[in-house]
Coordinates of N, CA and C in Angstrom, one line a residue:
M217 N 144.9 106.2 105.7 CA 145.2 105.1 104.8 C 144.9 105.5 103.3
F218 N 145.8 105.3 102.4 CA 145.6 105.7 101.0 C 144.9 104.6 100.3
V219 N 143.8 104.9 99.6 CA 143.1 104.0 98.7 C 143.2 104.4 97.3
S220 N 143.7 103.6 96.4 CA 143.9 104.0 95.0 C 142.6 104.2 94.3
K221 N 142.6 104.9 93.2 CA 141.4 105.2 92.4 C 140.9 103.9 91.8
D222 N 141.8 103.0 91.5 CA 141.4 101.7 90.9 C 140.6 100.9 91.9
K223 N 141.0 100.9 93.2 CA 140.3 100.2 94.3 C 138.9 100.8 94.5
V224 N 138.8 102.2 94.4 CA 137.6 102.8 94.6 C 136.6 102.5 93.4
L225 N 137.2 102.5 92.2 CA 136.4 102.1 91.0 C 135.9 100.7 91.1
E226 N 136.8 99.8 91.5 CA 136.5 98.4 91.6 C 135.4 98.2 92.6
G227 N 135.4 98.9 93.7 CA 134.4 98.8 94.7 C 133.1 99.4 94.2
S228 N 133.1 100.4 93.5 CA 131.9 101.0 92.9 C 131.2 100.1 91.9
I229 N 132.0 99.5 91.0 CA 131.5 98.6 90.0 C 130.9 97.3 90.7
R230 N 131.6 96.8 91.7 CA 131.1 95.7 92.5 C 129.8 96.0 93.1
Q231 N 129.7 97.2 93.7 CA 128.4 97.6 94.4 C 127.3 97.7 93.4
K232 N 127.6 98.3 92.2 CA 126.6 98.5 91.1 C 126.1 97.1 90.6
N233 N 127.1 96.2 90.3 CA 126.7 94.9 89.8 C 125.9 94.1 90.8
K234 N 126.2 94.2 92.0 CA 125.5 93.4 93.0 C 124.1 94.0 93.2
A235 N 123.9 95.3 93.0 CA 122.6 95.9 93.1 C 121.7 95.4 91.9
I236 N 122.3 95.3 90.7 CA 121.6 94.8 89.6 C 121.1 93.4 89.8
I237 N 122.0 92.6 90.3 CA 121.7 91.1 90.6 C 120.7 91.0 91.7
F238 N 120.8 91.8 92.8 CA 119.8 91.8 93.8 C 118.4 92.2 93.3
D239 N 118.3 93.2 92.4 CA 117.0 93.6 91.8 C 116.4 92.4 91.0
A240 N 117.2 91.7 90.3 CA 116.7 90.6 89.5 C 116.3 89.4 90.4
A241 N 117.1 89.2 91.4 CA 116.9 88.1 92.4 C 115.6 88.3 93.1
K242 N 115.3 89.6 93.5 CA 114.0 89.8 94.2 C 112.8 89.4 93.4
K243 N 112.8 89.7 92.1 CA 111.7 89.3 91.2 C 111.6 87.8 91.1
E244 N 112.8 87.2 91.0 CA 112.8 85.7 90.9 C 112.3 85.0 92.1
F245 N 112.8 85.4 93.3 CA 112.4 84.8 94.6 C 110.9 85.1 94.9
V246 N 110.4 86.2 94.6 CA 109.0 86.5 94.8 C 108.1 85.7 93.9
T247 N 108.6 85.5 92.7 CA 107.8 84.7 91.7 C 107.8 83.2 92.0
Y248 N 109.0 82.7 92.3 CA 109.1 81.2 92.4 C 109.5 80.7 93.8
G249 N 109.7 81.6 94.7 CA 110.1 81.2 96.0 C 111.6 80.7 96.0
F250 N 112.2 80.5 97.2 CA 113.6 80.1 97.2 C 113.9 78.8 96.4
K251 N 113.0 77.8 96.7 CA 113.3 76.4 96.1 C 113.1 76.5 94.6
G252 N 112.1 77.2 94.1 CA 111.9 77.2 92.6 C 112.7 78.2 91.9
A253 N 113.4 79.1 92.5 CA 114.2 80.1 91.8 C 115.4 79.5 91.2
S254 N 115.9 80.1 90.1 CA 117.1 79.6 89.5 C 118.1 80.7 89.2
I255 N 119.4 80.4 89.3 CA 120.4 81.3 88.9 C 120.4 81.7 87.5
K256 N 120.0 80.7 86.6 CA 119.9 80.9 85.2 C 118.9 82.1 84.9
R257 N 117.7 82.0 85.5 CA 116.7 83.0 85.2 C 117.1 84.3 85.8
I258 N 117.7 84.3 87.0 CA 118.2 85.6 87.6 C 119.2 86.3 86.7
A259 N 120.1 85.5 86.1 CA 121.0 86.1 85.1 C 120.3 86.7 83.9
E260 N 119.3 86.0 83.5 CA 118.5 86.5 82.3 C 117.8 87.7 82.7
R261 N 117.2 87.8 83.9 CA 116.5 89.0 84.3 C 117.5 90.2 84.4
A262 N 118.7 89.9 84.9 CA 119.7 90.9 85.1 C 120.4 91.3 83.8
N263 N 120.2 90.5 82.8 CA 120.8 90.6 81.5 C 122.3 90.6 81.6
I264 N 122.8 89.6 82.4 CA 124.2 89.4 82.5 C 124.5 87.9 82.4
A265 N 125.8 87.6 82.2 CA 126.2 86.2 82.1 C 126.1 85.5 83.5
R266 N 125.7 84.2 83.4 CA 125.5 83.5 84.7 C 126.8 83.5 85.5
A267 N 127.9 83.4 84.8 CA 129.2 83.4 85.5 C 129.5 84.6 86.3
N268 N 128.9 85.7 85.9 CA 129.0 87.0 86.6 C 128.4 86.9 88.0
I269 N 127.3 86.2 88.1 CA 126.6 86.0 89.3 C 127.5 85.2 90.3
H270 N 128.1 84.1 89.7 CA 128.9 83.2 90.5 C 130.2 83.9 90.9
Y271 N 130.5 85.0 90.2 CA 131.7 85.8 90.6 C 131.5 86.5 92.0
Y272 N 130.2 86.9 92.2 CA 129.9 87.6 93.5 C 129.2 86.7 94.5
F273 N 128.6 85.6 94.1 CA 127.9 84.7 95.0 C 128.3 83.3 94.7
K274 N 128.5 82.5 95.8 CA 128.9 81.1 95.7 C 127.8 80.3 95.0
D275 N 126.6 80.5 95.4 CA 125.5 79.7 94.9 C 124.2 80.4 95.2
K276 N 123.1 79.8 94.9 CA 121.8 80.4 95.2 C 121.5 80.7 96.6
T277 N 122.0 79.8 97.5 CA 121.8 80.1 98.9 C 122.6 81.3 99.4
D278 N 123.8 81.4 98.9 CA 124.6 82.6 99.3 C 124.0 83.9 98.8
L279 N 123.5 83.9 97.5 CA 122.8 85.0 97.0 C 121.6 85.4 97.8
Y280 N 120.8 84.4 98.2 CA 119.6 84.6 99.0 C 119.9 85.2 100.4
Q281 N 121.0 84.6 101.0 CA 121.4 85.1 102.3 C 121.8 86.6 102.2
Q282 N 122.7 86.9 101.2 CA 123.2 88.2 101.1 C 122.0 89.2 100.7
L283 N 121.1 88.8 100.0 CA 119.9 89.6 99.6 C 119.1 89.9 100.9
L284 N 118.9 88.9 101.7 CA 118.1 89.2 103.0 C 118.9 90.1 103.9
S285 N 120.2 90.0 104.0 CA 121.1 90.8 104.8 C 121.0 92.3 104.3
N286 N 121.0 92.4 103.0 CA 120.9 93.8 102.3 C 119.5 94.4 102.7
I287 N 118.5 93.6 102.6 CA 117.1 94.2 102.9 C 117.1 94.6 104.3
I288 N 117.6 93.8 105.2 CA 117.5 94.2 106.6 C 118.4 95.4 106.9
A289 N 119.6 95.5 106.3 CA 120.5 96.6 106.5 C 119.8 97.9 106.1
V290 N 119.1 97.9 104.9 CA 118.4 99.1 104.4 C 117.3 99.5 105.4
W291 N 116.5 98.6 105.9 CA 115.4 98.9 106.8 C 116.0 99.4 108.1
N292 N 117.0 98.8 108.7 CA 117.5 99.2 109.9 C 118.1 100.6 109.9
R293 N 118.7 100.9 108.7 CA 119.3 102.2 108.6 C 118.4 103.4 108.8
D294 N 117.1 103.2 108.5 CA 116.1 104.2 108.7 C 115.9 104.5 110.2
Y295 N 116.3 103.6 111.1 CA 116.1 103.8 112.5 C 117.3 103.9 113.3
D296 N 118.5 103.9 112.6 CA 119.7 103.9 113.3 C 120.1 105.3 113.9
T297 N 119.4 106.4 113.5 CA 119.6 107.7 114.1 C 118.9 107.9 115.4
L298 N 118.1 106.9 115.8 CA 117.3 107.1 117.0 C 118.2 107.1 118.2
N299 N 118.0 108.1 119.0 CA 118.7 108.2 120.3 C 117.8 108.9 121.4
V300 N 118.2 108.8 122.6 CA 117.4 109.3 123.7 C 117.1 110.8 123.6
D301 N 117.9 111.5 122.8 CA 117.7 113.0 122.7 C 116.7 113.3 121.6
N302 N 116.3 112.4 120.8 CA 115.4 112.6 119.7 C 114.0 112.9 120.2
D303 N 113.3 113.7 119.4 CA 111.8 114.0 119.7 C 111.0 112.8 119.2
P304 N 110.3 112.1 120.1 CA 109.6 110.9 119.6 C 108.6 111.1 118.5
K305 N 108.0 112.3 118.5 CA 107.0 112.6 117.4 C 107.7 112.7 116.1
E306 N 108.9 113.3 116.0 CA 109.6 113.4 114.8 C 110.2 112.1 114.4
V307 N 110.7 111.3 115.3 CA 111.3 110.0 115.0 C 110.3 109.0 114.5
L308 N 109.2 108.9 115.3 CA 108.2 107.9 114.9 C 107.5 108.3 113.6
S309 N 107.2 109.6 113.4 CA 106.6 110.0 112.1 C 107.5 109.7 110.9
A310 N 108.8 110.0 111.1 CA 109.8 109.7 110.0 C 109.9 108.2 109.7
Y311 N 109.9 107.4 110.8 CA 110.0 106.0 110.6 C 108.8 105.4 109.9
I312 N 107.6 105.8 110.3 CA 106.4 105.4 109.7 C 106.4 105.7 108.2
R313 N 106.8 106.9 107.9 CA 106.9 107.3 106.5 C 107.9 106.5 105.7
A314 N 109.1 106.3 106.3 CA 110.1 105.5 105.6 C 109.6 104.1 105.4
K315 N 109.0 103.5 106.3 CA 108.5 102.1 106.2 C 107.4 102.0 105.1
V316 N 106.5 103.0 105.1 CA 105.5 103.0 104.0 C 106.1 103.2 102.7
M317 N 107.1 104.0 102.6 CA 107.7 104.3 101.3 C 108.5 103.0 100.8
H318 N 109.0 102.2 101.8 CA 109.7 101.0 101.4 C 108.7 100.0 100.8
S319 N 107.5 100.0 101.3 CA 106.4 99.2 100.8 C 106.0 99.6 99.4
K320 N 106.0 101.0 99.2 CA 105.7 101.5 97.9 C 106.8 101.3 96.8
N321 N 108.0 101.6 97.2 CA 109.1 101.6 96.3 C 109.8 100.2 96.1
D322 N 109.7 99.4 97.1 CA 110.4 98.1 97.0 C 109.6 97.0 97.7
P323 N 108.4 96.7 97.2 CA 107.5 95.8 97.8 C 108.0 94.3 97.8
D324 N 108.8 94.0 96.8 CA 109.4 92.7 96.7 C 110.3 92.3 97.9
A325 N 111.0 93.3 98.4 CA 111.9 93.1 99.5 C 111.1 92.7 100.7
S326 N 109.9 93.4 101.0 CA 109.1 93.0 102.1 C 108.5 91.6 101.9
R327 N 108.1 91.3 100.7 CA 107.5 90.0 100.5 C 108.5 88.8 100.6
I328 N 109.7 89.1 100.2 CA 110.7 88.0 100.4 C 111.0 87.8 101.9
F329 N 111.1 88.9 102.6 CA 111.3 88.8 104.1 C 110.2 88.1 104.8
A330 N 108.9 88.5 104.4 CA 107.8 87.9 105.0 C 107.7 86.4 104.7
S331 N 108.1 86.0 103.5 CA 108.1 84.6 103.1 C 109.1 83.8 103.9
E332 N 110.3 84.4 104.1 CA 111.3 83.7 104.9 C 110.8 83.5 106.3
L333 N 110.1 84.4 106.9 CA 109.6 84.2 108.3 C 108.5 83.2 108.3
I334 N 107.6 83.3 107.3 CA 106.5 82.4 107.3 C 106.9 80.9 107.2
H335 N 108.1 80.7 106.5 CA 108.6 79.4 106.4 C 109.6 79.0 107.5
G336 N 109.5 79.7 108.6 CA 110.3 79.4 109.8 C 111.6 80.0 109.9
A337 N 111.9 80.9 109.0 CA 113.2 81.6 109.0 C 114.4 80.7 109.0
P338 N 114.5 79.7 108.1 CA 115.6 78.8 108.1 C 117.0 79.5 107.8
V339 N 117.0 80.6 107.0 CA 118.2 81.4 106.8 C 118.4 82.4 107.8
L340 N 117.4 83.0 108.3 CA 117.5 84.2 109.2 C 117.5 83.8 110.7
N341 N 117.4 82.5 111.0 CA 117.2 82.0 112.4 C 118.4 82.5 113.3
E342 N 119.6 82.4 112.8 CA 120.8 82.8 113.6 C 120.7 84.4 113.8
Y343 N 120.4 85.1 112.7 CA 120.3 86.5 112.8 C 119.2 86.9 113.8
L344 N 118.1 86.3 113.8 CA 117.0 86.7 114.7 C 117.3 86.4 116.1
N345 N 118.2 85.5 116.4 CA 118.5 85.1 117.8 C 119.8 85.8 118.3
N346 N 120.4 86.6 117.4 CA 121.6 87.3 117.8 C 121.6 88.8 117.4
D347 N 122.0 89.1 116.2 CA 122.1 90.6 115.9 C 120.8 91.3 116.0
F348 N 119.7 90.6 115.5 CA 118.4 91.2 115.6 C 118.0 91.6 117.0
K349 N 118.3 90.7 118.0 CA 118.0 91.0 119.4 C 118.8 92.2 119.9
V350 N 120.0 92.2 119.5 CA 120.9 93.3 120.0 C 120.3 94.7 119.5
W351 N 120.0 94.7 118.2 CA 119.5 95.9 117.5 C 118.1 96.3 118.2
L352 N 117.2 95.3 118.3 CA 115.9 95.5 118.8 C 116.0 96.0 120.3
N353 N 116.8 95.4 121.1 CA 116.9 95.8 122.5 C 117.4 97.3 122.7
S354 N 118.2 97.7 121.8 CA 118.7 99.1 121.8 C 117.6 100.1 121.5
K355 N 116.7 99.7 120.6 CA 115.5 100.6 120.3 C 114.5 100.5 121.4
V356 N 114.3 99.4 122.0 CA 113.4 99.2 123.1 C 113.8 100.1 124.3
M357 N 115.1 100.1 124.6 CA 115.6 100.9 125.7 C 115.3 102.4 125.5
I358 N 115.4 102.9 124.3 CA 115.1 104.3 124.0 C 113.6 104.6 124.1
I359 N 112.8 103.7 123.6 CA 111.3 103.9 123.8 C 111.0 103.9 125.2
E360 N 111.6 103.0 126.0 CA 111.3 103.0 127.5 C 111.8 104.3 128.1
S361 N 112.8 104.9 127.6 CA 113.3 106.2 128.2 C 112.3 107.3 127.9
W362 N 111.7 107.2 126.7 CA 110.6 108.2 126.4 C 109.5 108.1 127.4
V363 N 109.1 106.8 127.7 CA 108.0 106.6 128.6 C 108.4 107.2 130.0
K364 N 109.6 106.9 130.5 CA 110.0 107.4 131.8 C 110.1 108.9 131.9
Q365 N 110.4 109.5 130.7 CA 110.5 111.0 130.7 C 109.1 111.6 130.5
G366 N 108.1 110.8 130.3 CA 106.7 111.3 130.1 C 106.5 111.9 128.7
L367 N 107.4 111.5 127.8 CA 107.3 112.0 126.4 C 106.2 111.3 125.6
I368 N 105.9 110.0 126.0 CA 104.9 109.2 125.4 C 104.2 108.5 126.5
D369 N 103.0 108.0 126.3 CA 102.2 107.2 127.2 C 102.9 105.9 127.5
P370 N 102.6 105.2 128.6 CA 103.2 103.9 128.8 C 102.7 102.9 127.8
V371 N 103.6 102.5 126.9 CA 103.3 101.5 125.9 C 104.4 100.4 125.9
N372 N 104.0 99.3 125.5 CA 105.0 98.2 125.4 C 105.8 98.5 124.1
P373 N 107.1 98.7 124.3 CA 108.0 99.1 123.1 C 108.0 98.0 122.0
H374 N 108.0 96.7 122.4 CA 108.0 95.6 121.4 C 106.7 95.7 120.6
H375 N 105.5 95.9 121.2 CA 104.3 95.9 120.5 C 104.1 97.1 119.7
L376 N 104.7 98.2 120.1 CA 104.7 99.4 119.3 C 105.5 99.2 118.0
L377 N 106.6 98.6 118.1 CA 107.4 98.3 116.9 C 106.8 97.3 116.0
F378 N 106.2 96.2 116.6 CA 105.4 95.2 115.9 C 104.3 95.9 115.1
L379 N 103.6 96.8 115.7 CA 102.5 97.5 115.1 C 103.0 98.3 113.9
I380 N 104.1 99.0 114.0 CA 104.6 99.8 112.9 C 105.0 98.9 111.8
W381 N 105.7 97.8 112.1 CA 106.2 96.9 111.0 C 105.0 96.3 110.3
S382 N 104.1 95.8 111.0 CA 103.0 95.0 110.4 C 102.1 96.0 109.6
S383 N 101.8 97.1 110.1 CA 100.8 98.0 109.4 C 101.4 98.6 108.2
T384 N 102.7 98.9 108.2 CA 103.3 99.5 107.0 C 103.6 98.5 106.0
Q385 N 104.1 97.3 106.4 CA 104.4 96.3 105.4 C 103.2 95.6 104.8
H386 N 102.1 95.8 105.4 CA 100.8 95.3 104.9 C 100.6 95.7 103.5
Y387 N 101.0 96.9 103.2 CA 100.7 97.5 101.8 C 101.6 96.9 100.8
A388 N 102.6 96.2 101.2 CA 103.4 95.5 100.2 C 103.0 94.0 100.2
D389 N 103.0 93.4 101.4 CA 102.7 91.9 101.5 C 101.3 91.6 101.0
F390 N 100.4 92.4 101.3 CA 99.0 92.1 101.0 C 98.4 93.2 100.0
N391 N 99.2 93.6 99.1 CA 98.8 94.7 98.2 C 97.6 94.2 97.3
V392 N 97.6 93.0 96.9 CA 96.4 92.5 96.1 C 95.1 92.7 96.8
Q393 N 95.1 92.4 98.1 CA 93.9 92.5 98.9 C 93.6 94.0 99.1
V394 N 94.6 94.8 99.3 CA 94.4 96.3 99.5 C 93.8 96.9 98.3
V395 N 94.3 96.7 97.1 CA 93.8 97.3 95.9 C 92.3 96.8 95.6
A396 N 92.1 95.5 96.0 CA 90.7 95.0 95.8 C 89.8 95.7 96.7
A397 N 90.2 95.9 98.0 CA 89.3 96.6 98.9 C 89.1 98.0 98.6
L398 N 90.1 98.7 98.0 CA 90.0 100.1 97.6 C 89.4 100.2 96.2
D399 N 89.1 99.1 95.6 CA 88.5 99.1 94.2 C 89.4 99.9 93.2
K400 N 90.6 99.5 93.2 CA 91.6 100.2 92.3 C 92.4 99.1 91.6
E401 N 93.0 99.6 90.5 CA 94.0 98.7 89.8 C 95.3 98.7 90.5
A402 N 95.7 99.8 91.0 CA 96.9 100.0 91.8 C 96.9 101.2 92.7
M403 N 97.7 101.2 93.7 CA 97.7 102.4 94.6 C 98.5 103.5 94.0
S404 N 98.0 104.7 94.1 CA 98.7 105.9 93.6 C 99.6 106.5 94.6
D405 N 100.3 107.5 94.2 CA 101.2 108.3 95.2 C 100.3 108.9 96.2
D406 N 99.2 109.4 95.9 CA 98.2 110.0 96.8 C 97.7 109.0 97.8
D407 N 97.5 107.8 97.3 CA 97.1 106.7 98.3 C 98.1 106.4 99.3
F408 N 99.4 106.4 98.9 CA 100.4 106.1 99.9 C 100.6 107.2 100.8
E409 N 100.4 108.5 100.4 CA 100.5 109.6 101.3 C 99.3 109.5 102.3
D410 N 98.2 109.0 101.9 CA 97.1 108.9 102.8 C 97.4 107.8 103.8
V411 N 98.1 106.8 103.4 CA 98.5 105.7 104.3 C 99.4 106.3 105.4
V412 N 100.4 107.1 105.0 CA 101.3 107.7 105.9 C 100.6 108.6 106.9
T413 N 99.7 109.4 106.4 CA 98.9 110.3 107.3 C 98.1 109.6 108.3
S414 N 97.4 108.6 107.8 CA 96.5 107.8 108.6 C 97.2 107.0 109.7
L415 N 98.3 106.3 109.3 CA 99.0 105.5 110.3 C 99.7 106.3 111.3
T416 N 100.3 107.5 110.8 CA 101.0 108.4 111.7 C 100.0 108.9 112.8
Q417 N 98.8 109.3 112.3 CA 97.8 109.8 113.3 C 97.4 108.8 114.3
I418 N 97.1 107.6 113.8 CA 96.6 106.5 114.7 C 97.7 106.1 115.7
I419 N 98.9 105.9 115.2 CA 100.0 105.4 116.1 C 100.5 106.5 117.1
L420 N 100.6 107.7 116.6 CA 101.1 108.8 117.5 C 100.0 109.0 118.6
K421 N 98.7 109.0 118.2 CA 97.6 109.2 119.1 C 97.6 108.1 120.1
G422 N 97.9 106.9 119.7 CA 98.0 105.7 120.6 C 99.1 105.8 121.6
C423 N 100.1 106.6 121.2 CA 101.3 106.8 122.2 C 101.0 108.1 123.0
G424 N 99.9 108.7 122.8 CA 99.6 109.9 123.6 C 100.3 111.2 123.1
I425 N 100.7 111.1 121.8 CA 101.4 112.3 121.2 C 100.4 113.1 120.4
S426 N 100.2 114.3 120.7 CA 99.2 115.2 120.0 C 99.8 115.6 118.6

């Protein structure tokens, strides 16, 4: 199927503009929460006209929903290469690193997601009971296959994933507590590398992987 250069350019511009709006929206939602956030301030943060936001999003709820969907899509993409033929040590190590780096490079995304869940997931409820379960069950089946093949110790796949999610996202969601405990103003690149090394060692050892 032929796609014109104009269509490609239009798609590229749309993607770029939405990314700018998403970045501004993350800061707004983290600062004020969903109820307190305003499209006016998001436009000011993005340095674009308010009408431009409404060109891509119907209202604040639509923007918030699409932002959450984008966050989830980015996170899930890091694990979509997982299949039964993968080496569990390589896969789990790469996933732990990716999740820690998300906490380092995009902490606001994790905080927005955590806030949504803490408030009962009013926007994500349908996703959690449908697409999320399908995605999660496919990963659980692969971890169970590793156990059956003797590649890892018998572990509950759900709790293994919960552990990875909670431990890695802790450094975004509770960063204020972390830097206070470490007696630092902020975490350095070396600190995050230490997080990757420590969590990888702890989690792999817990799975019986040397």
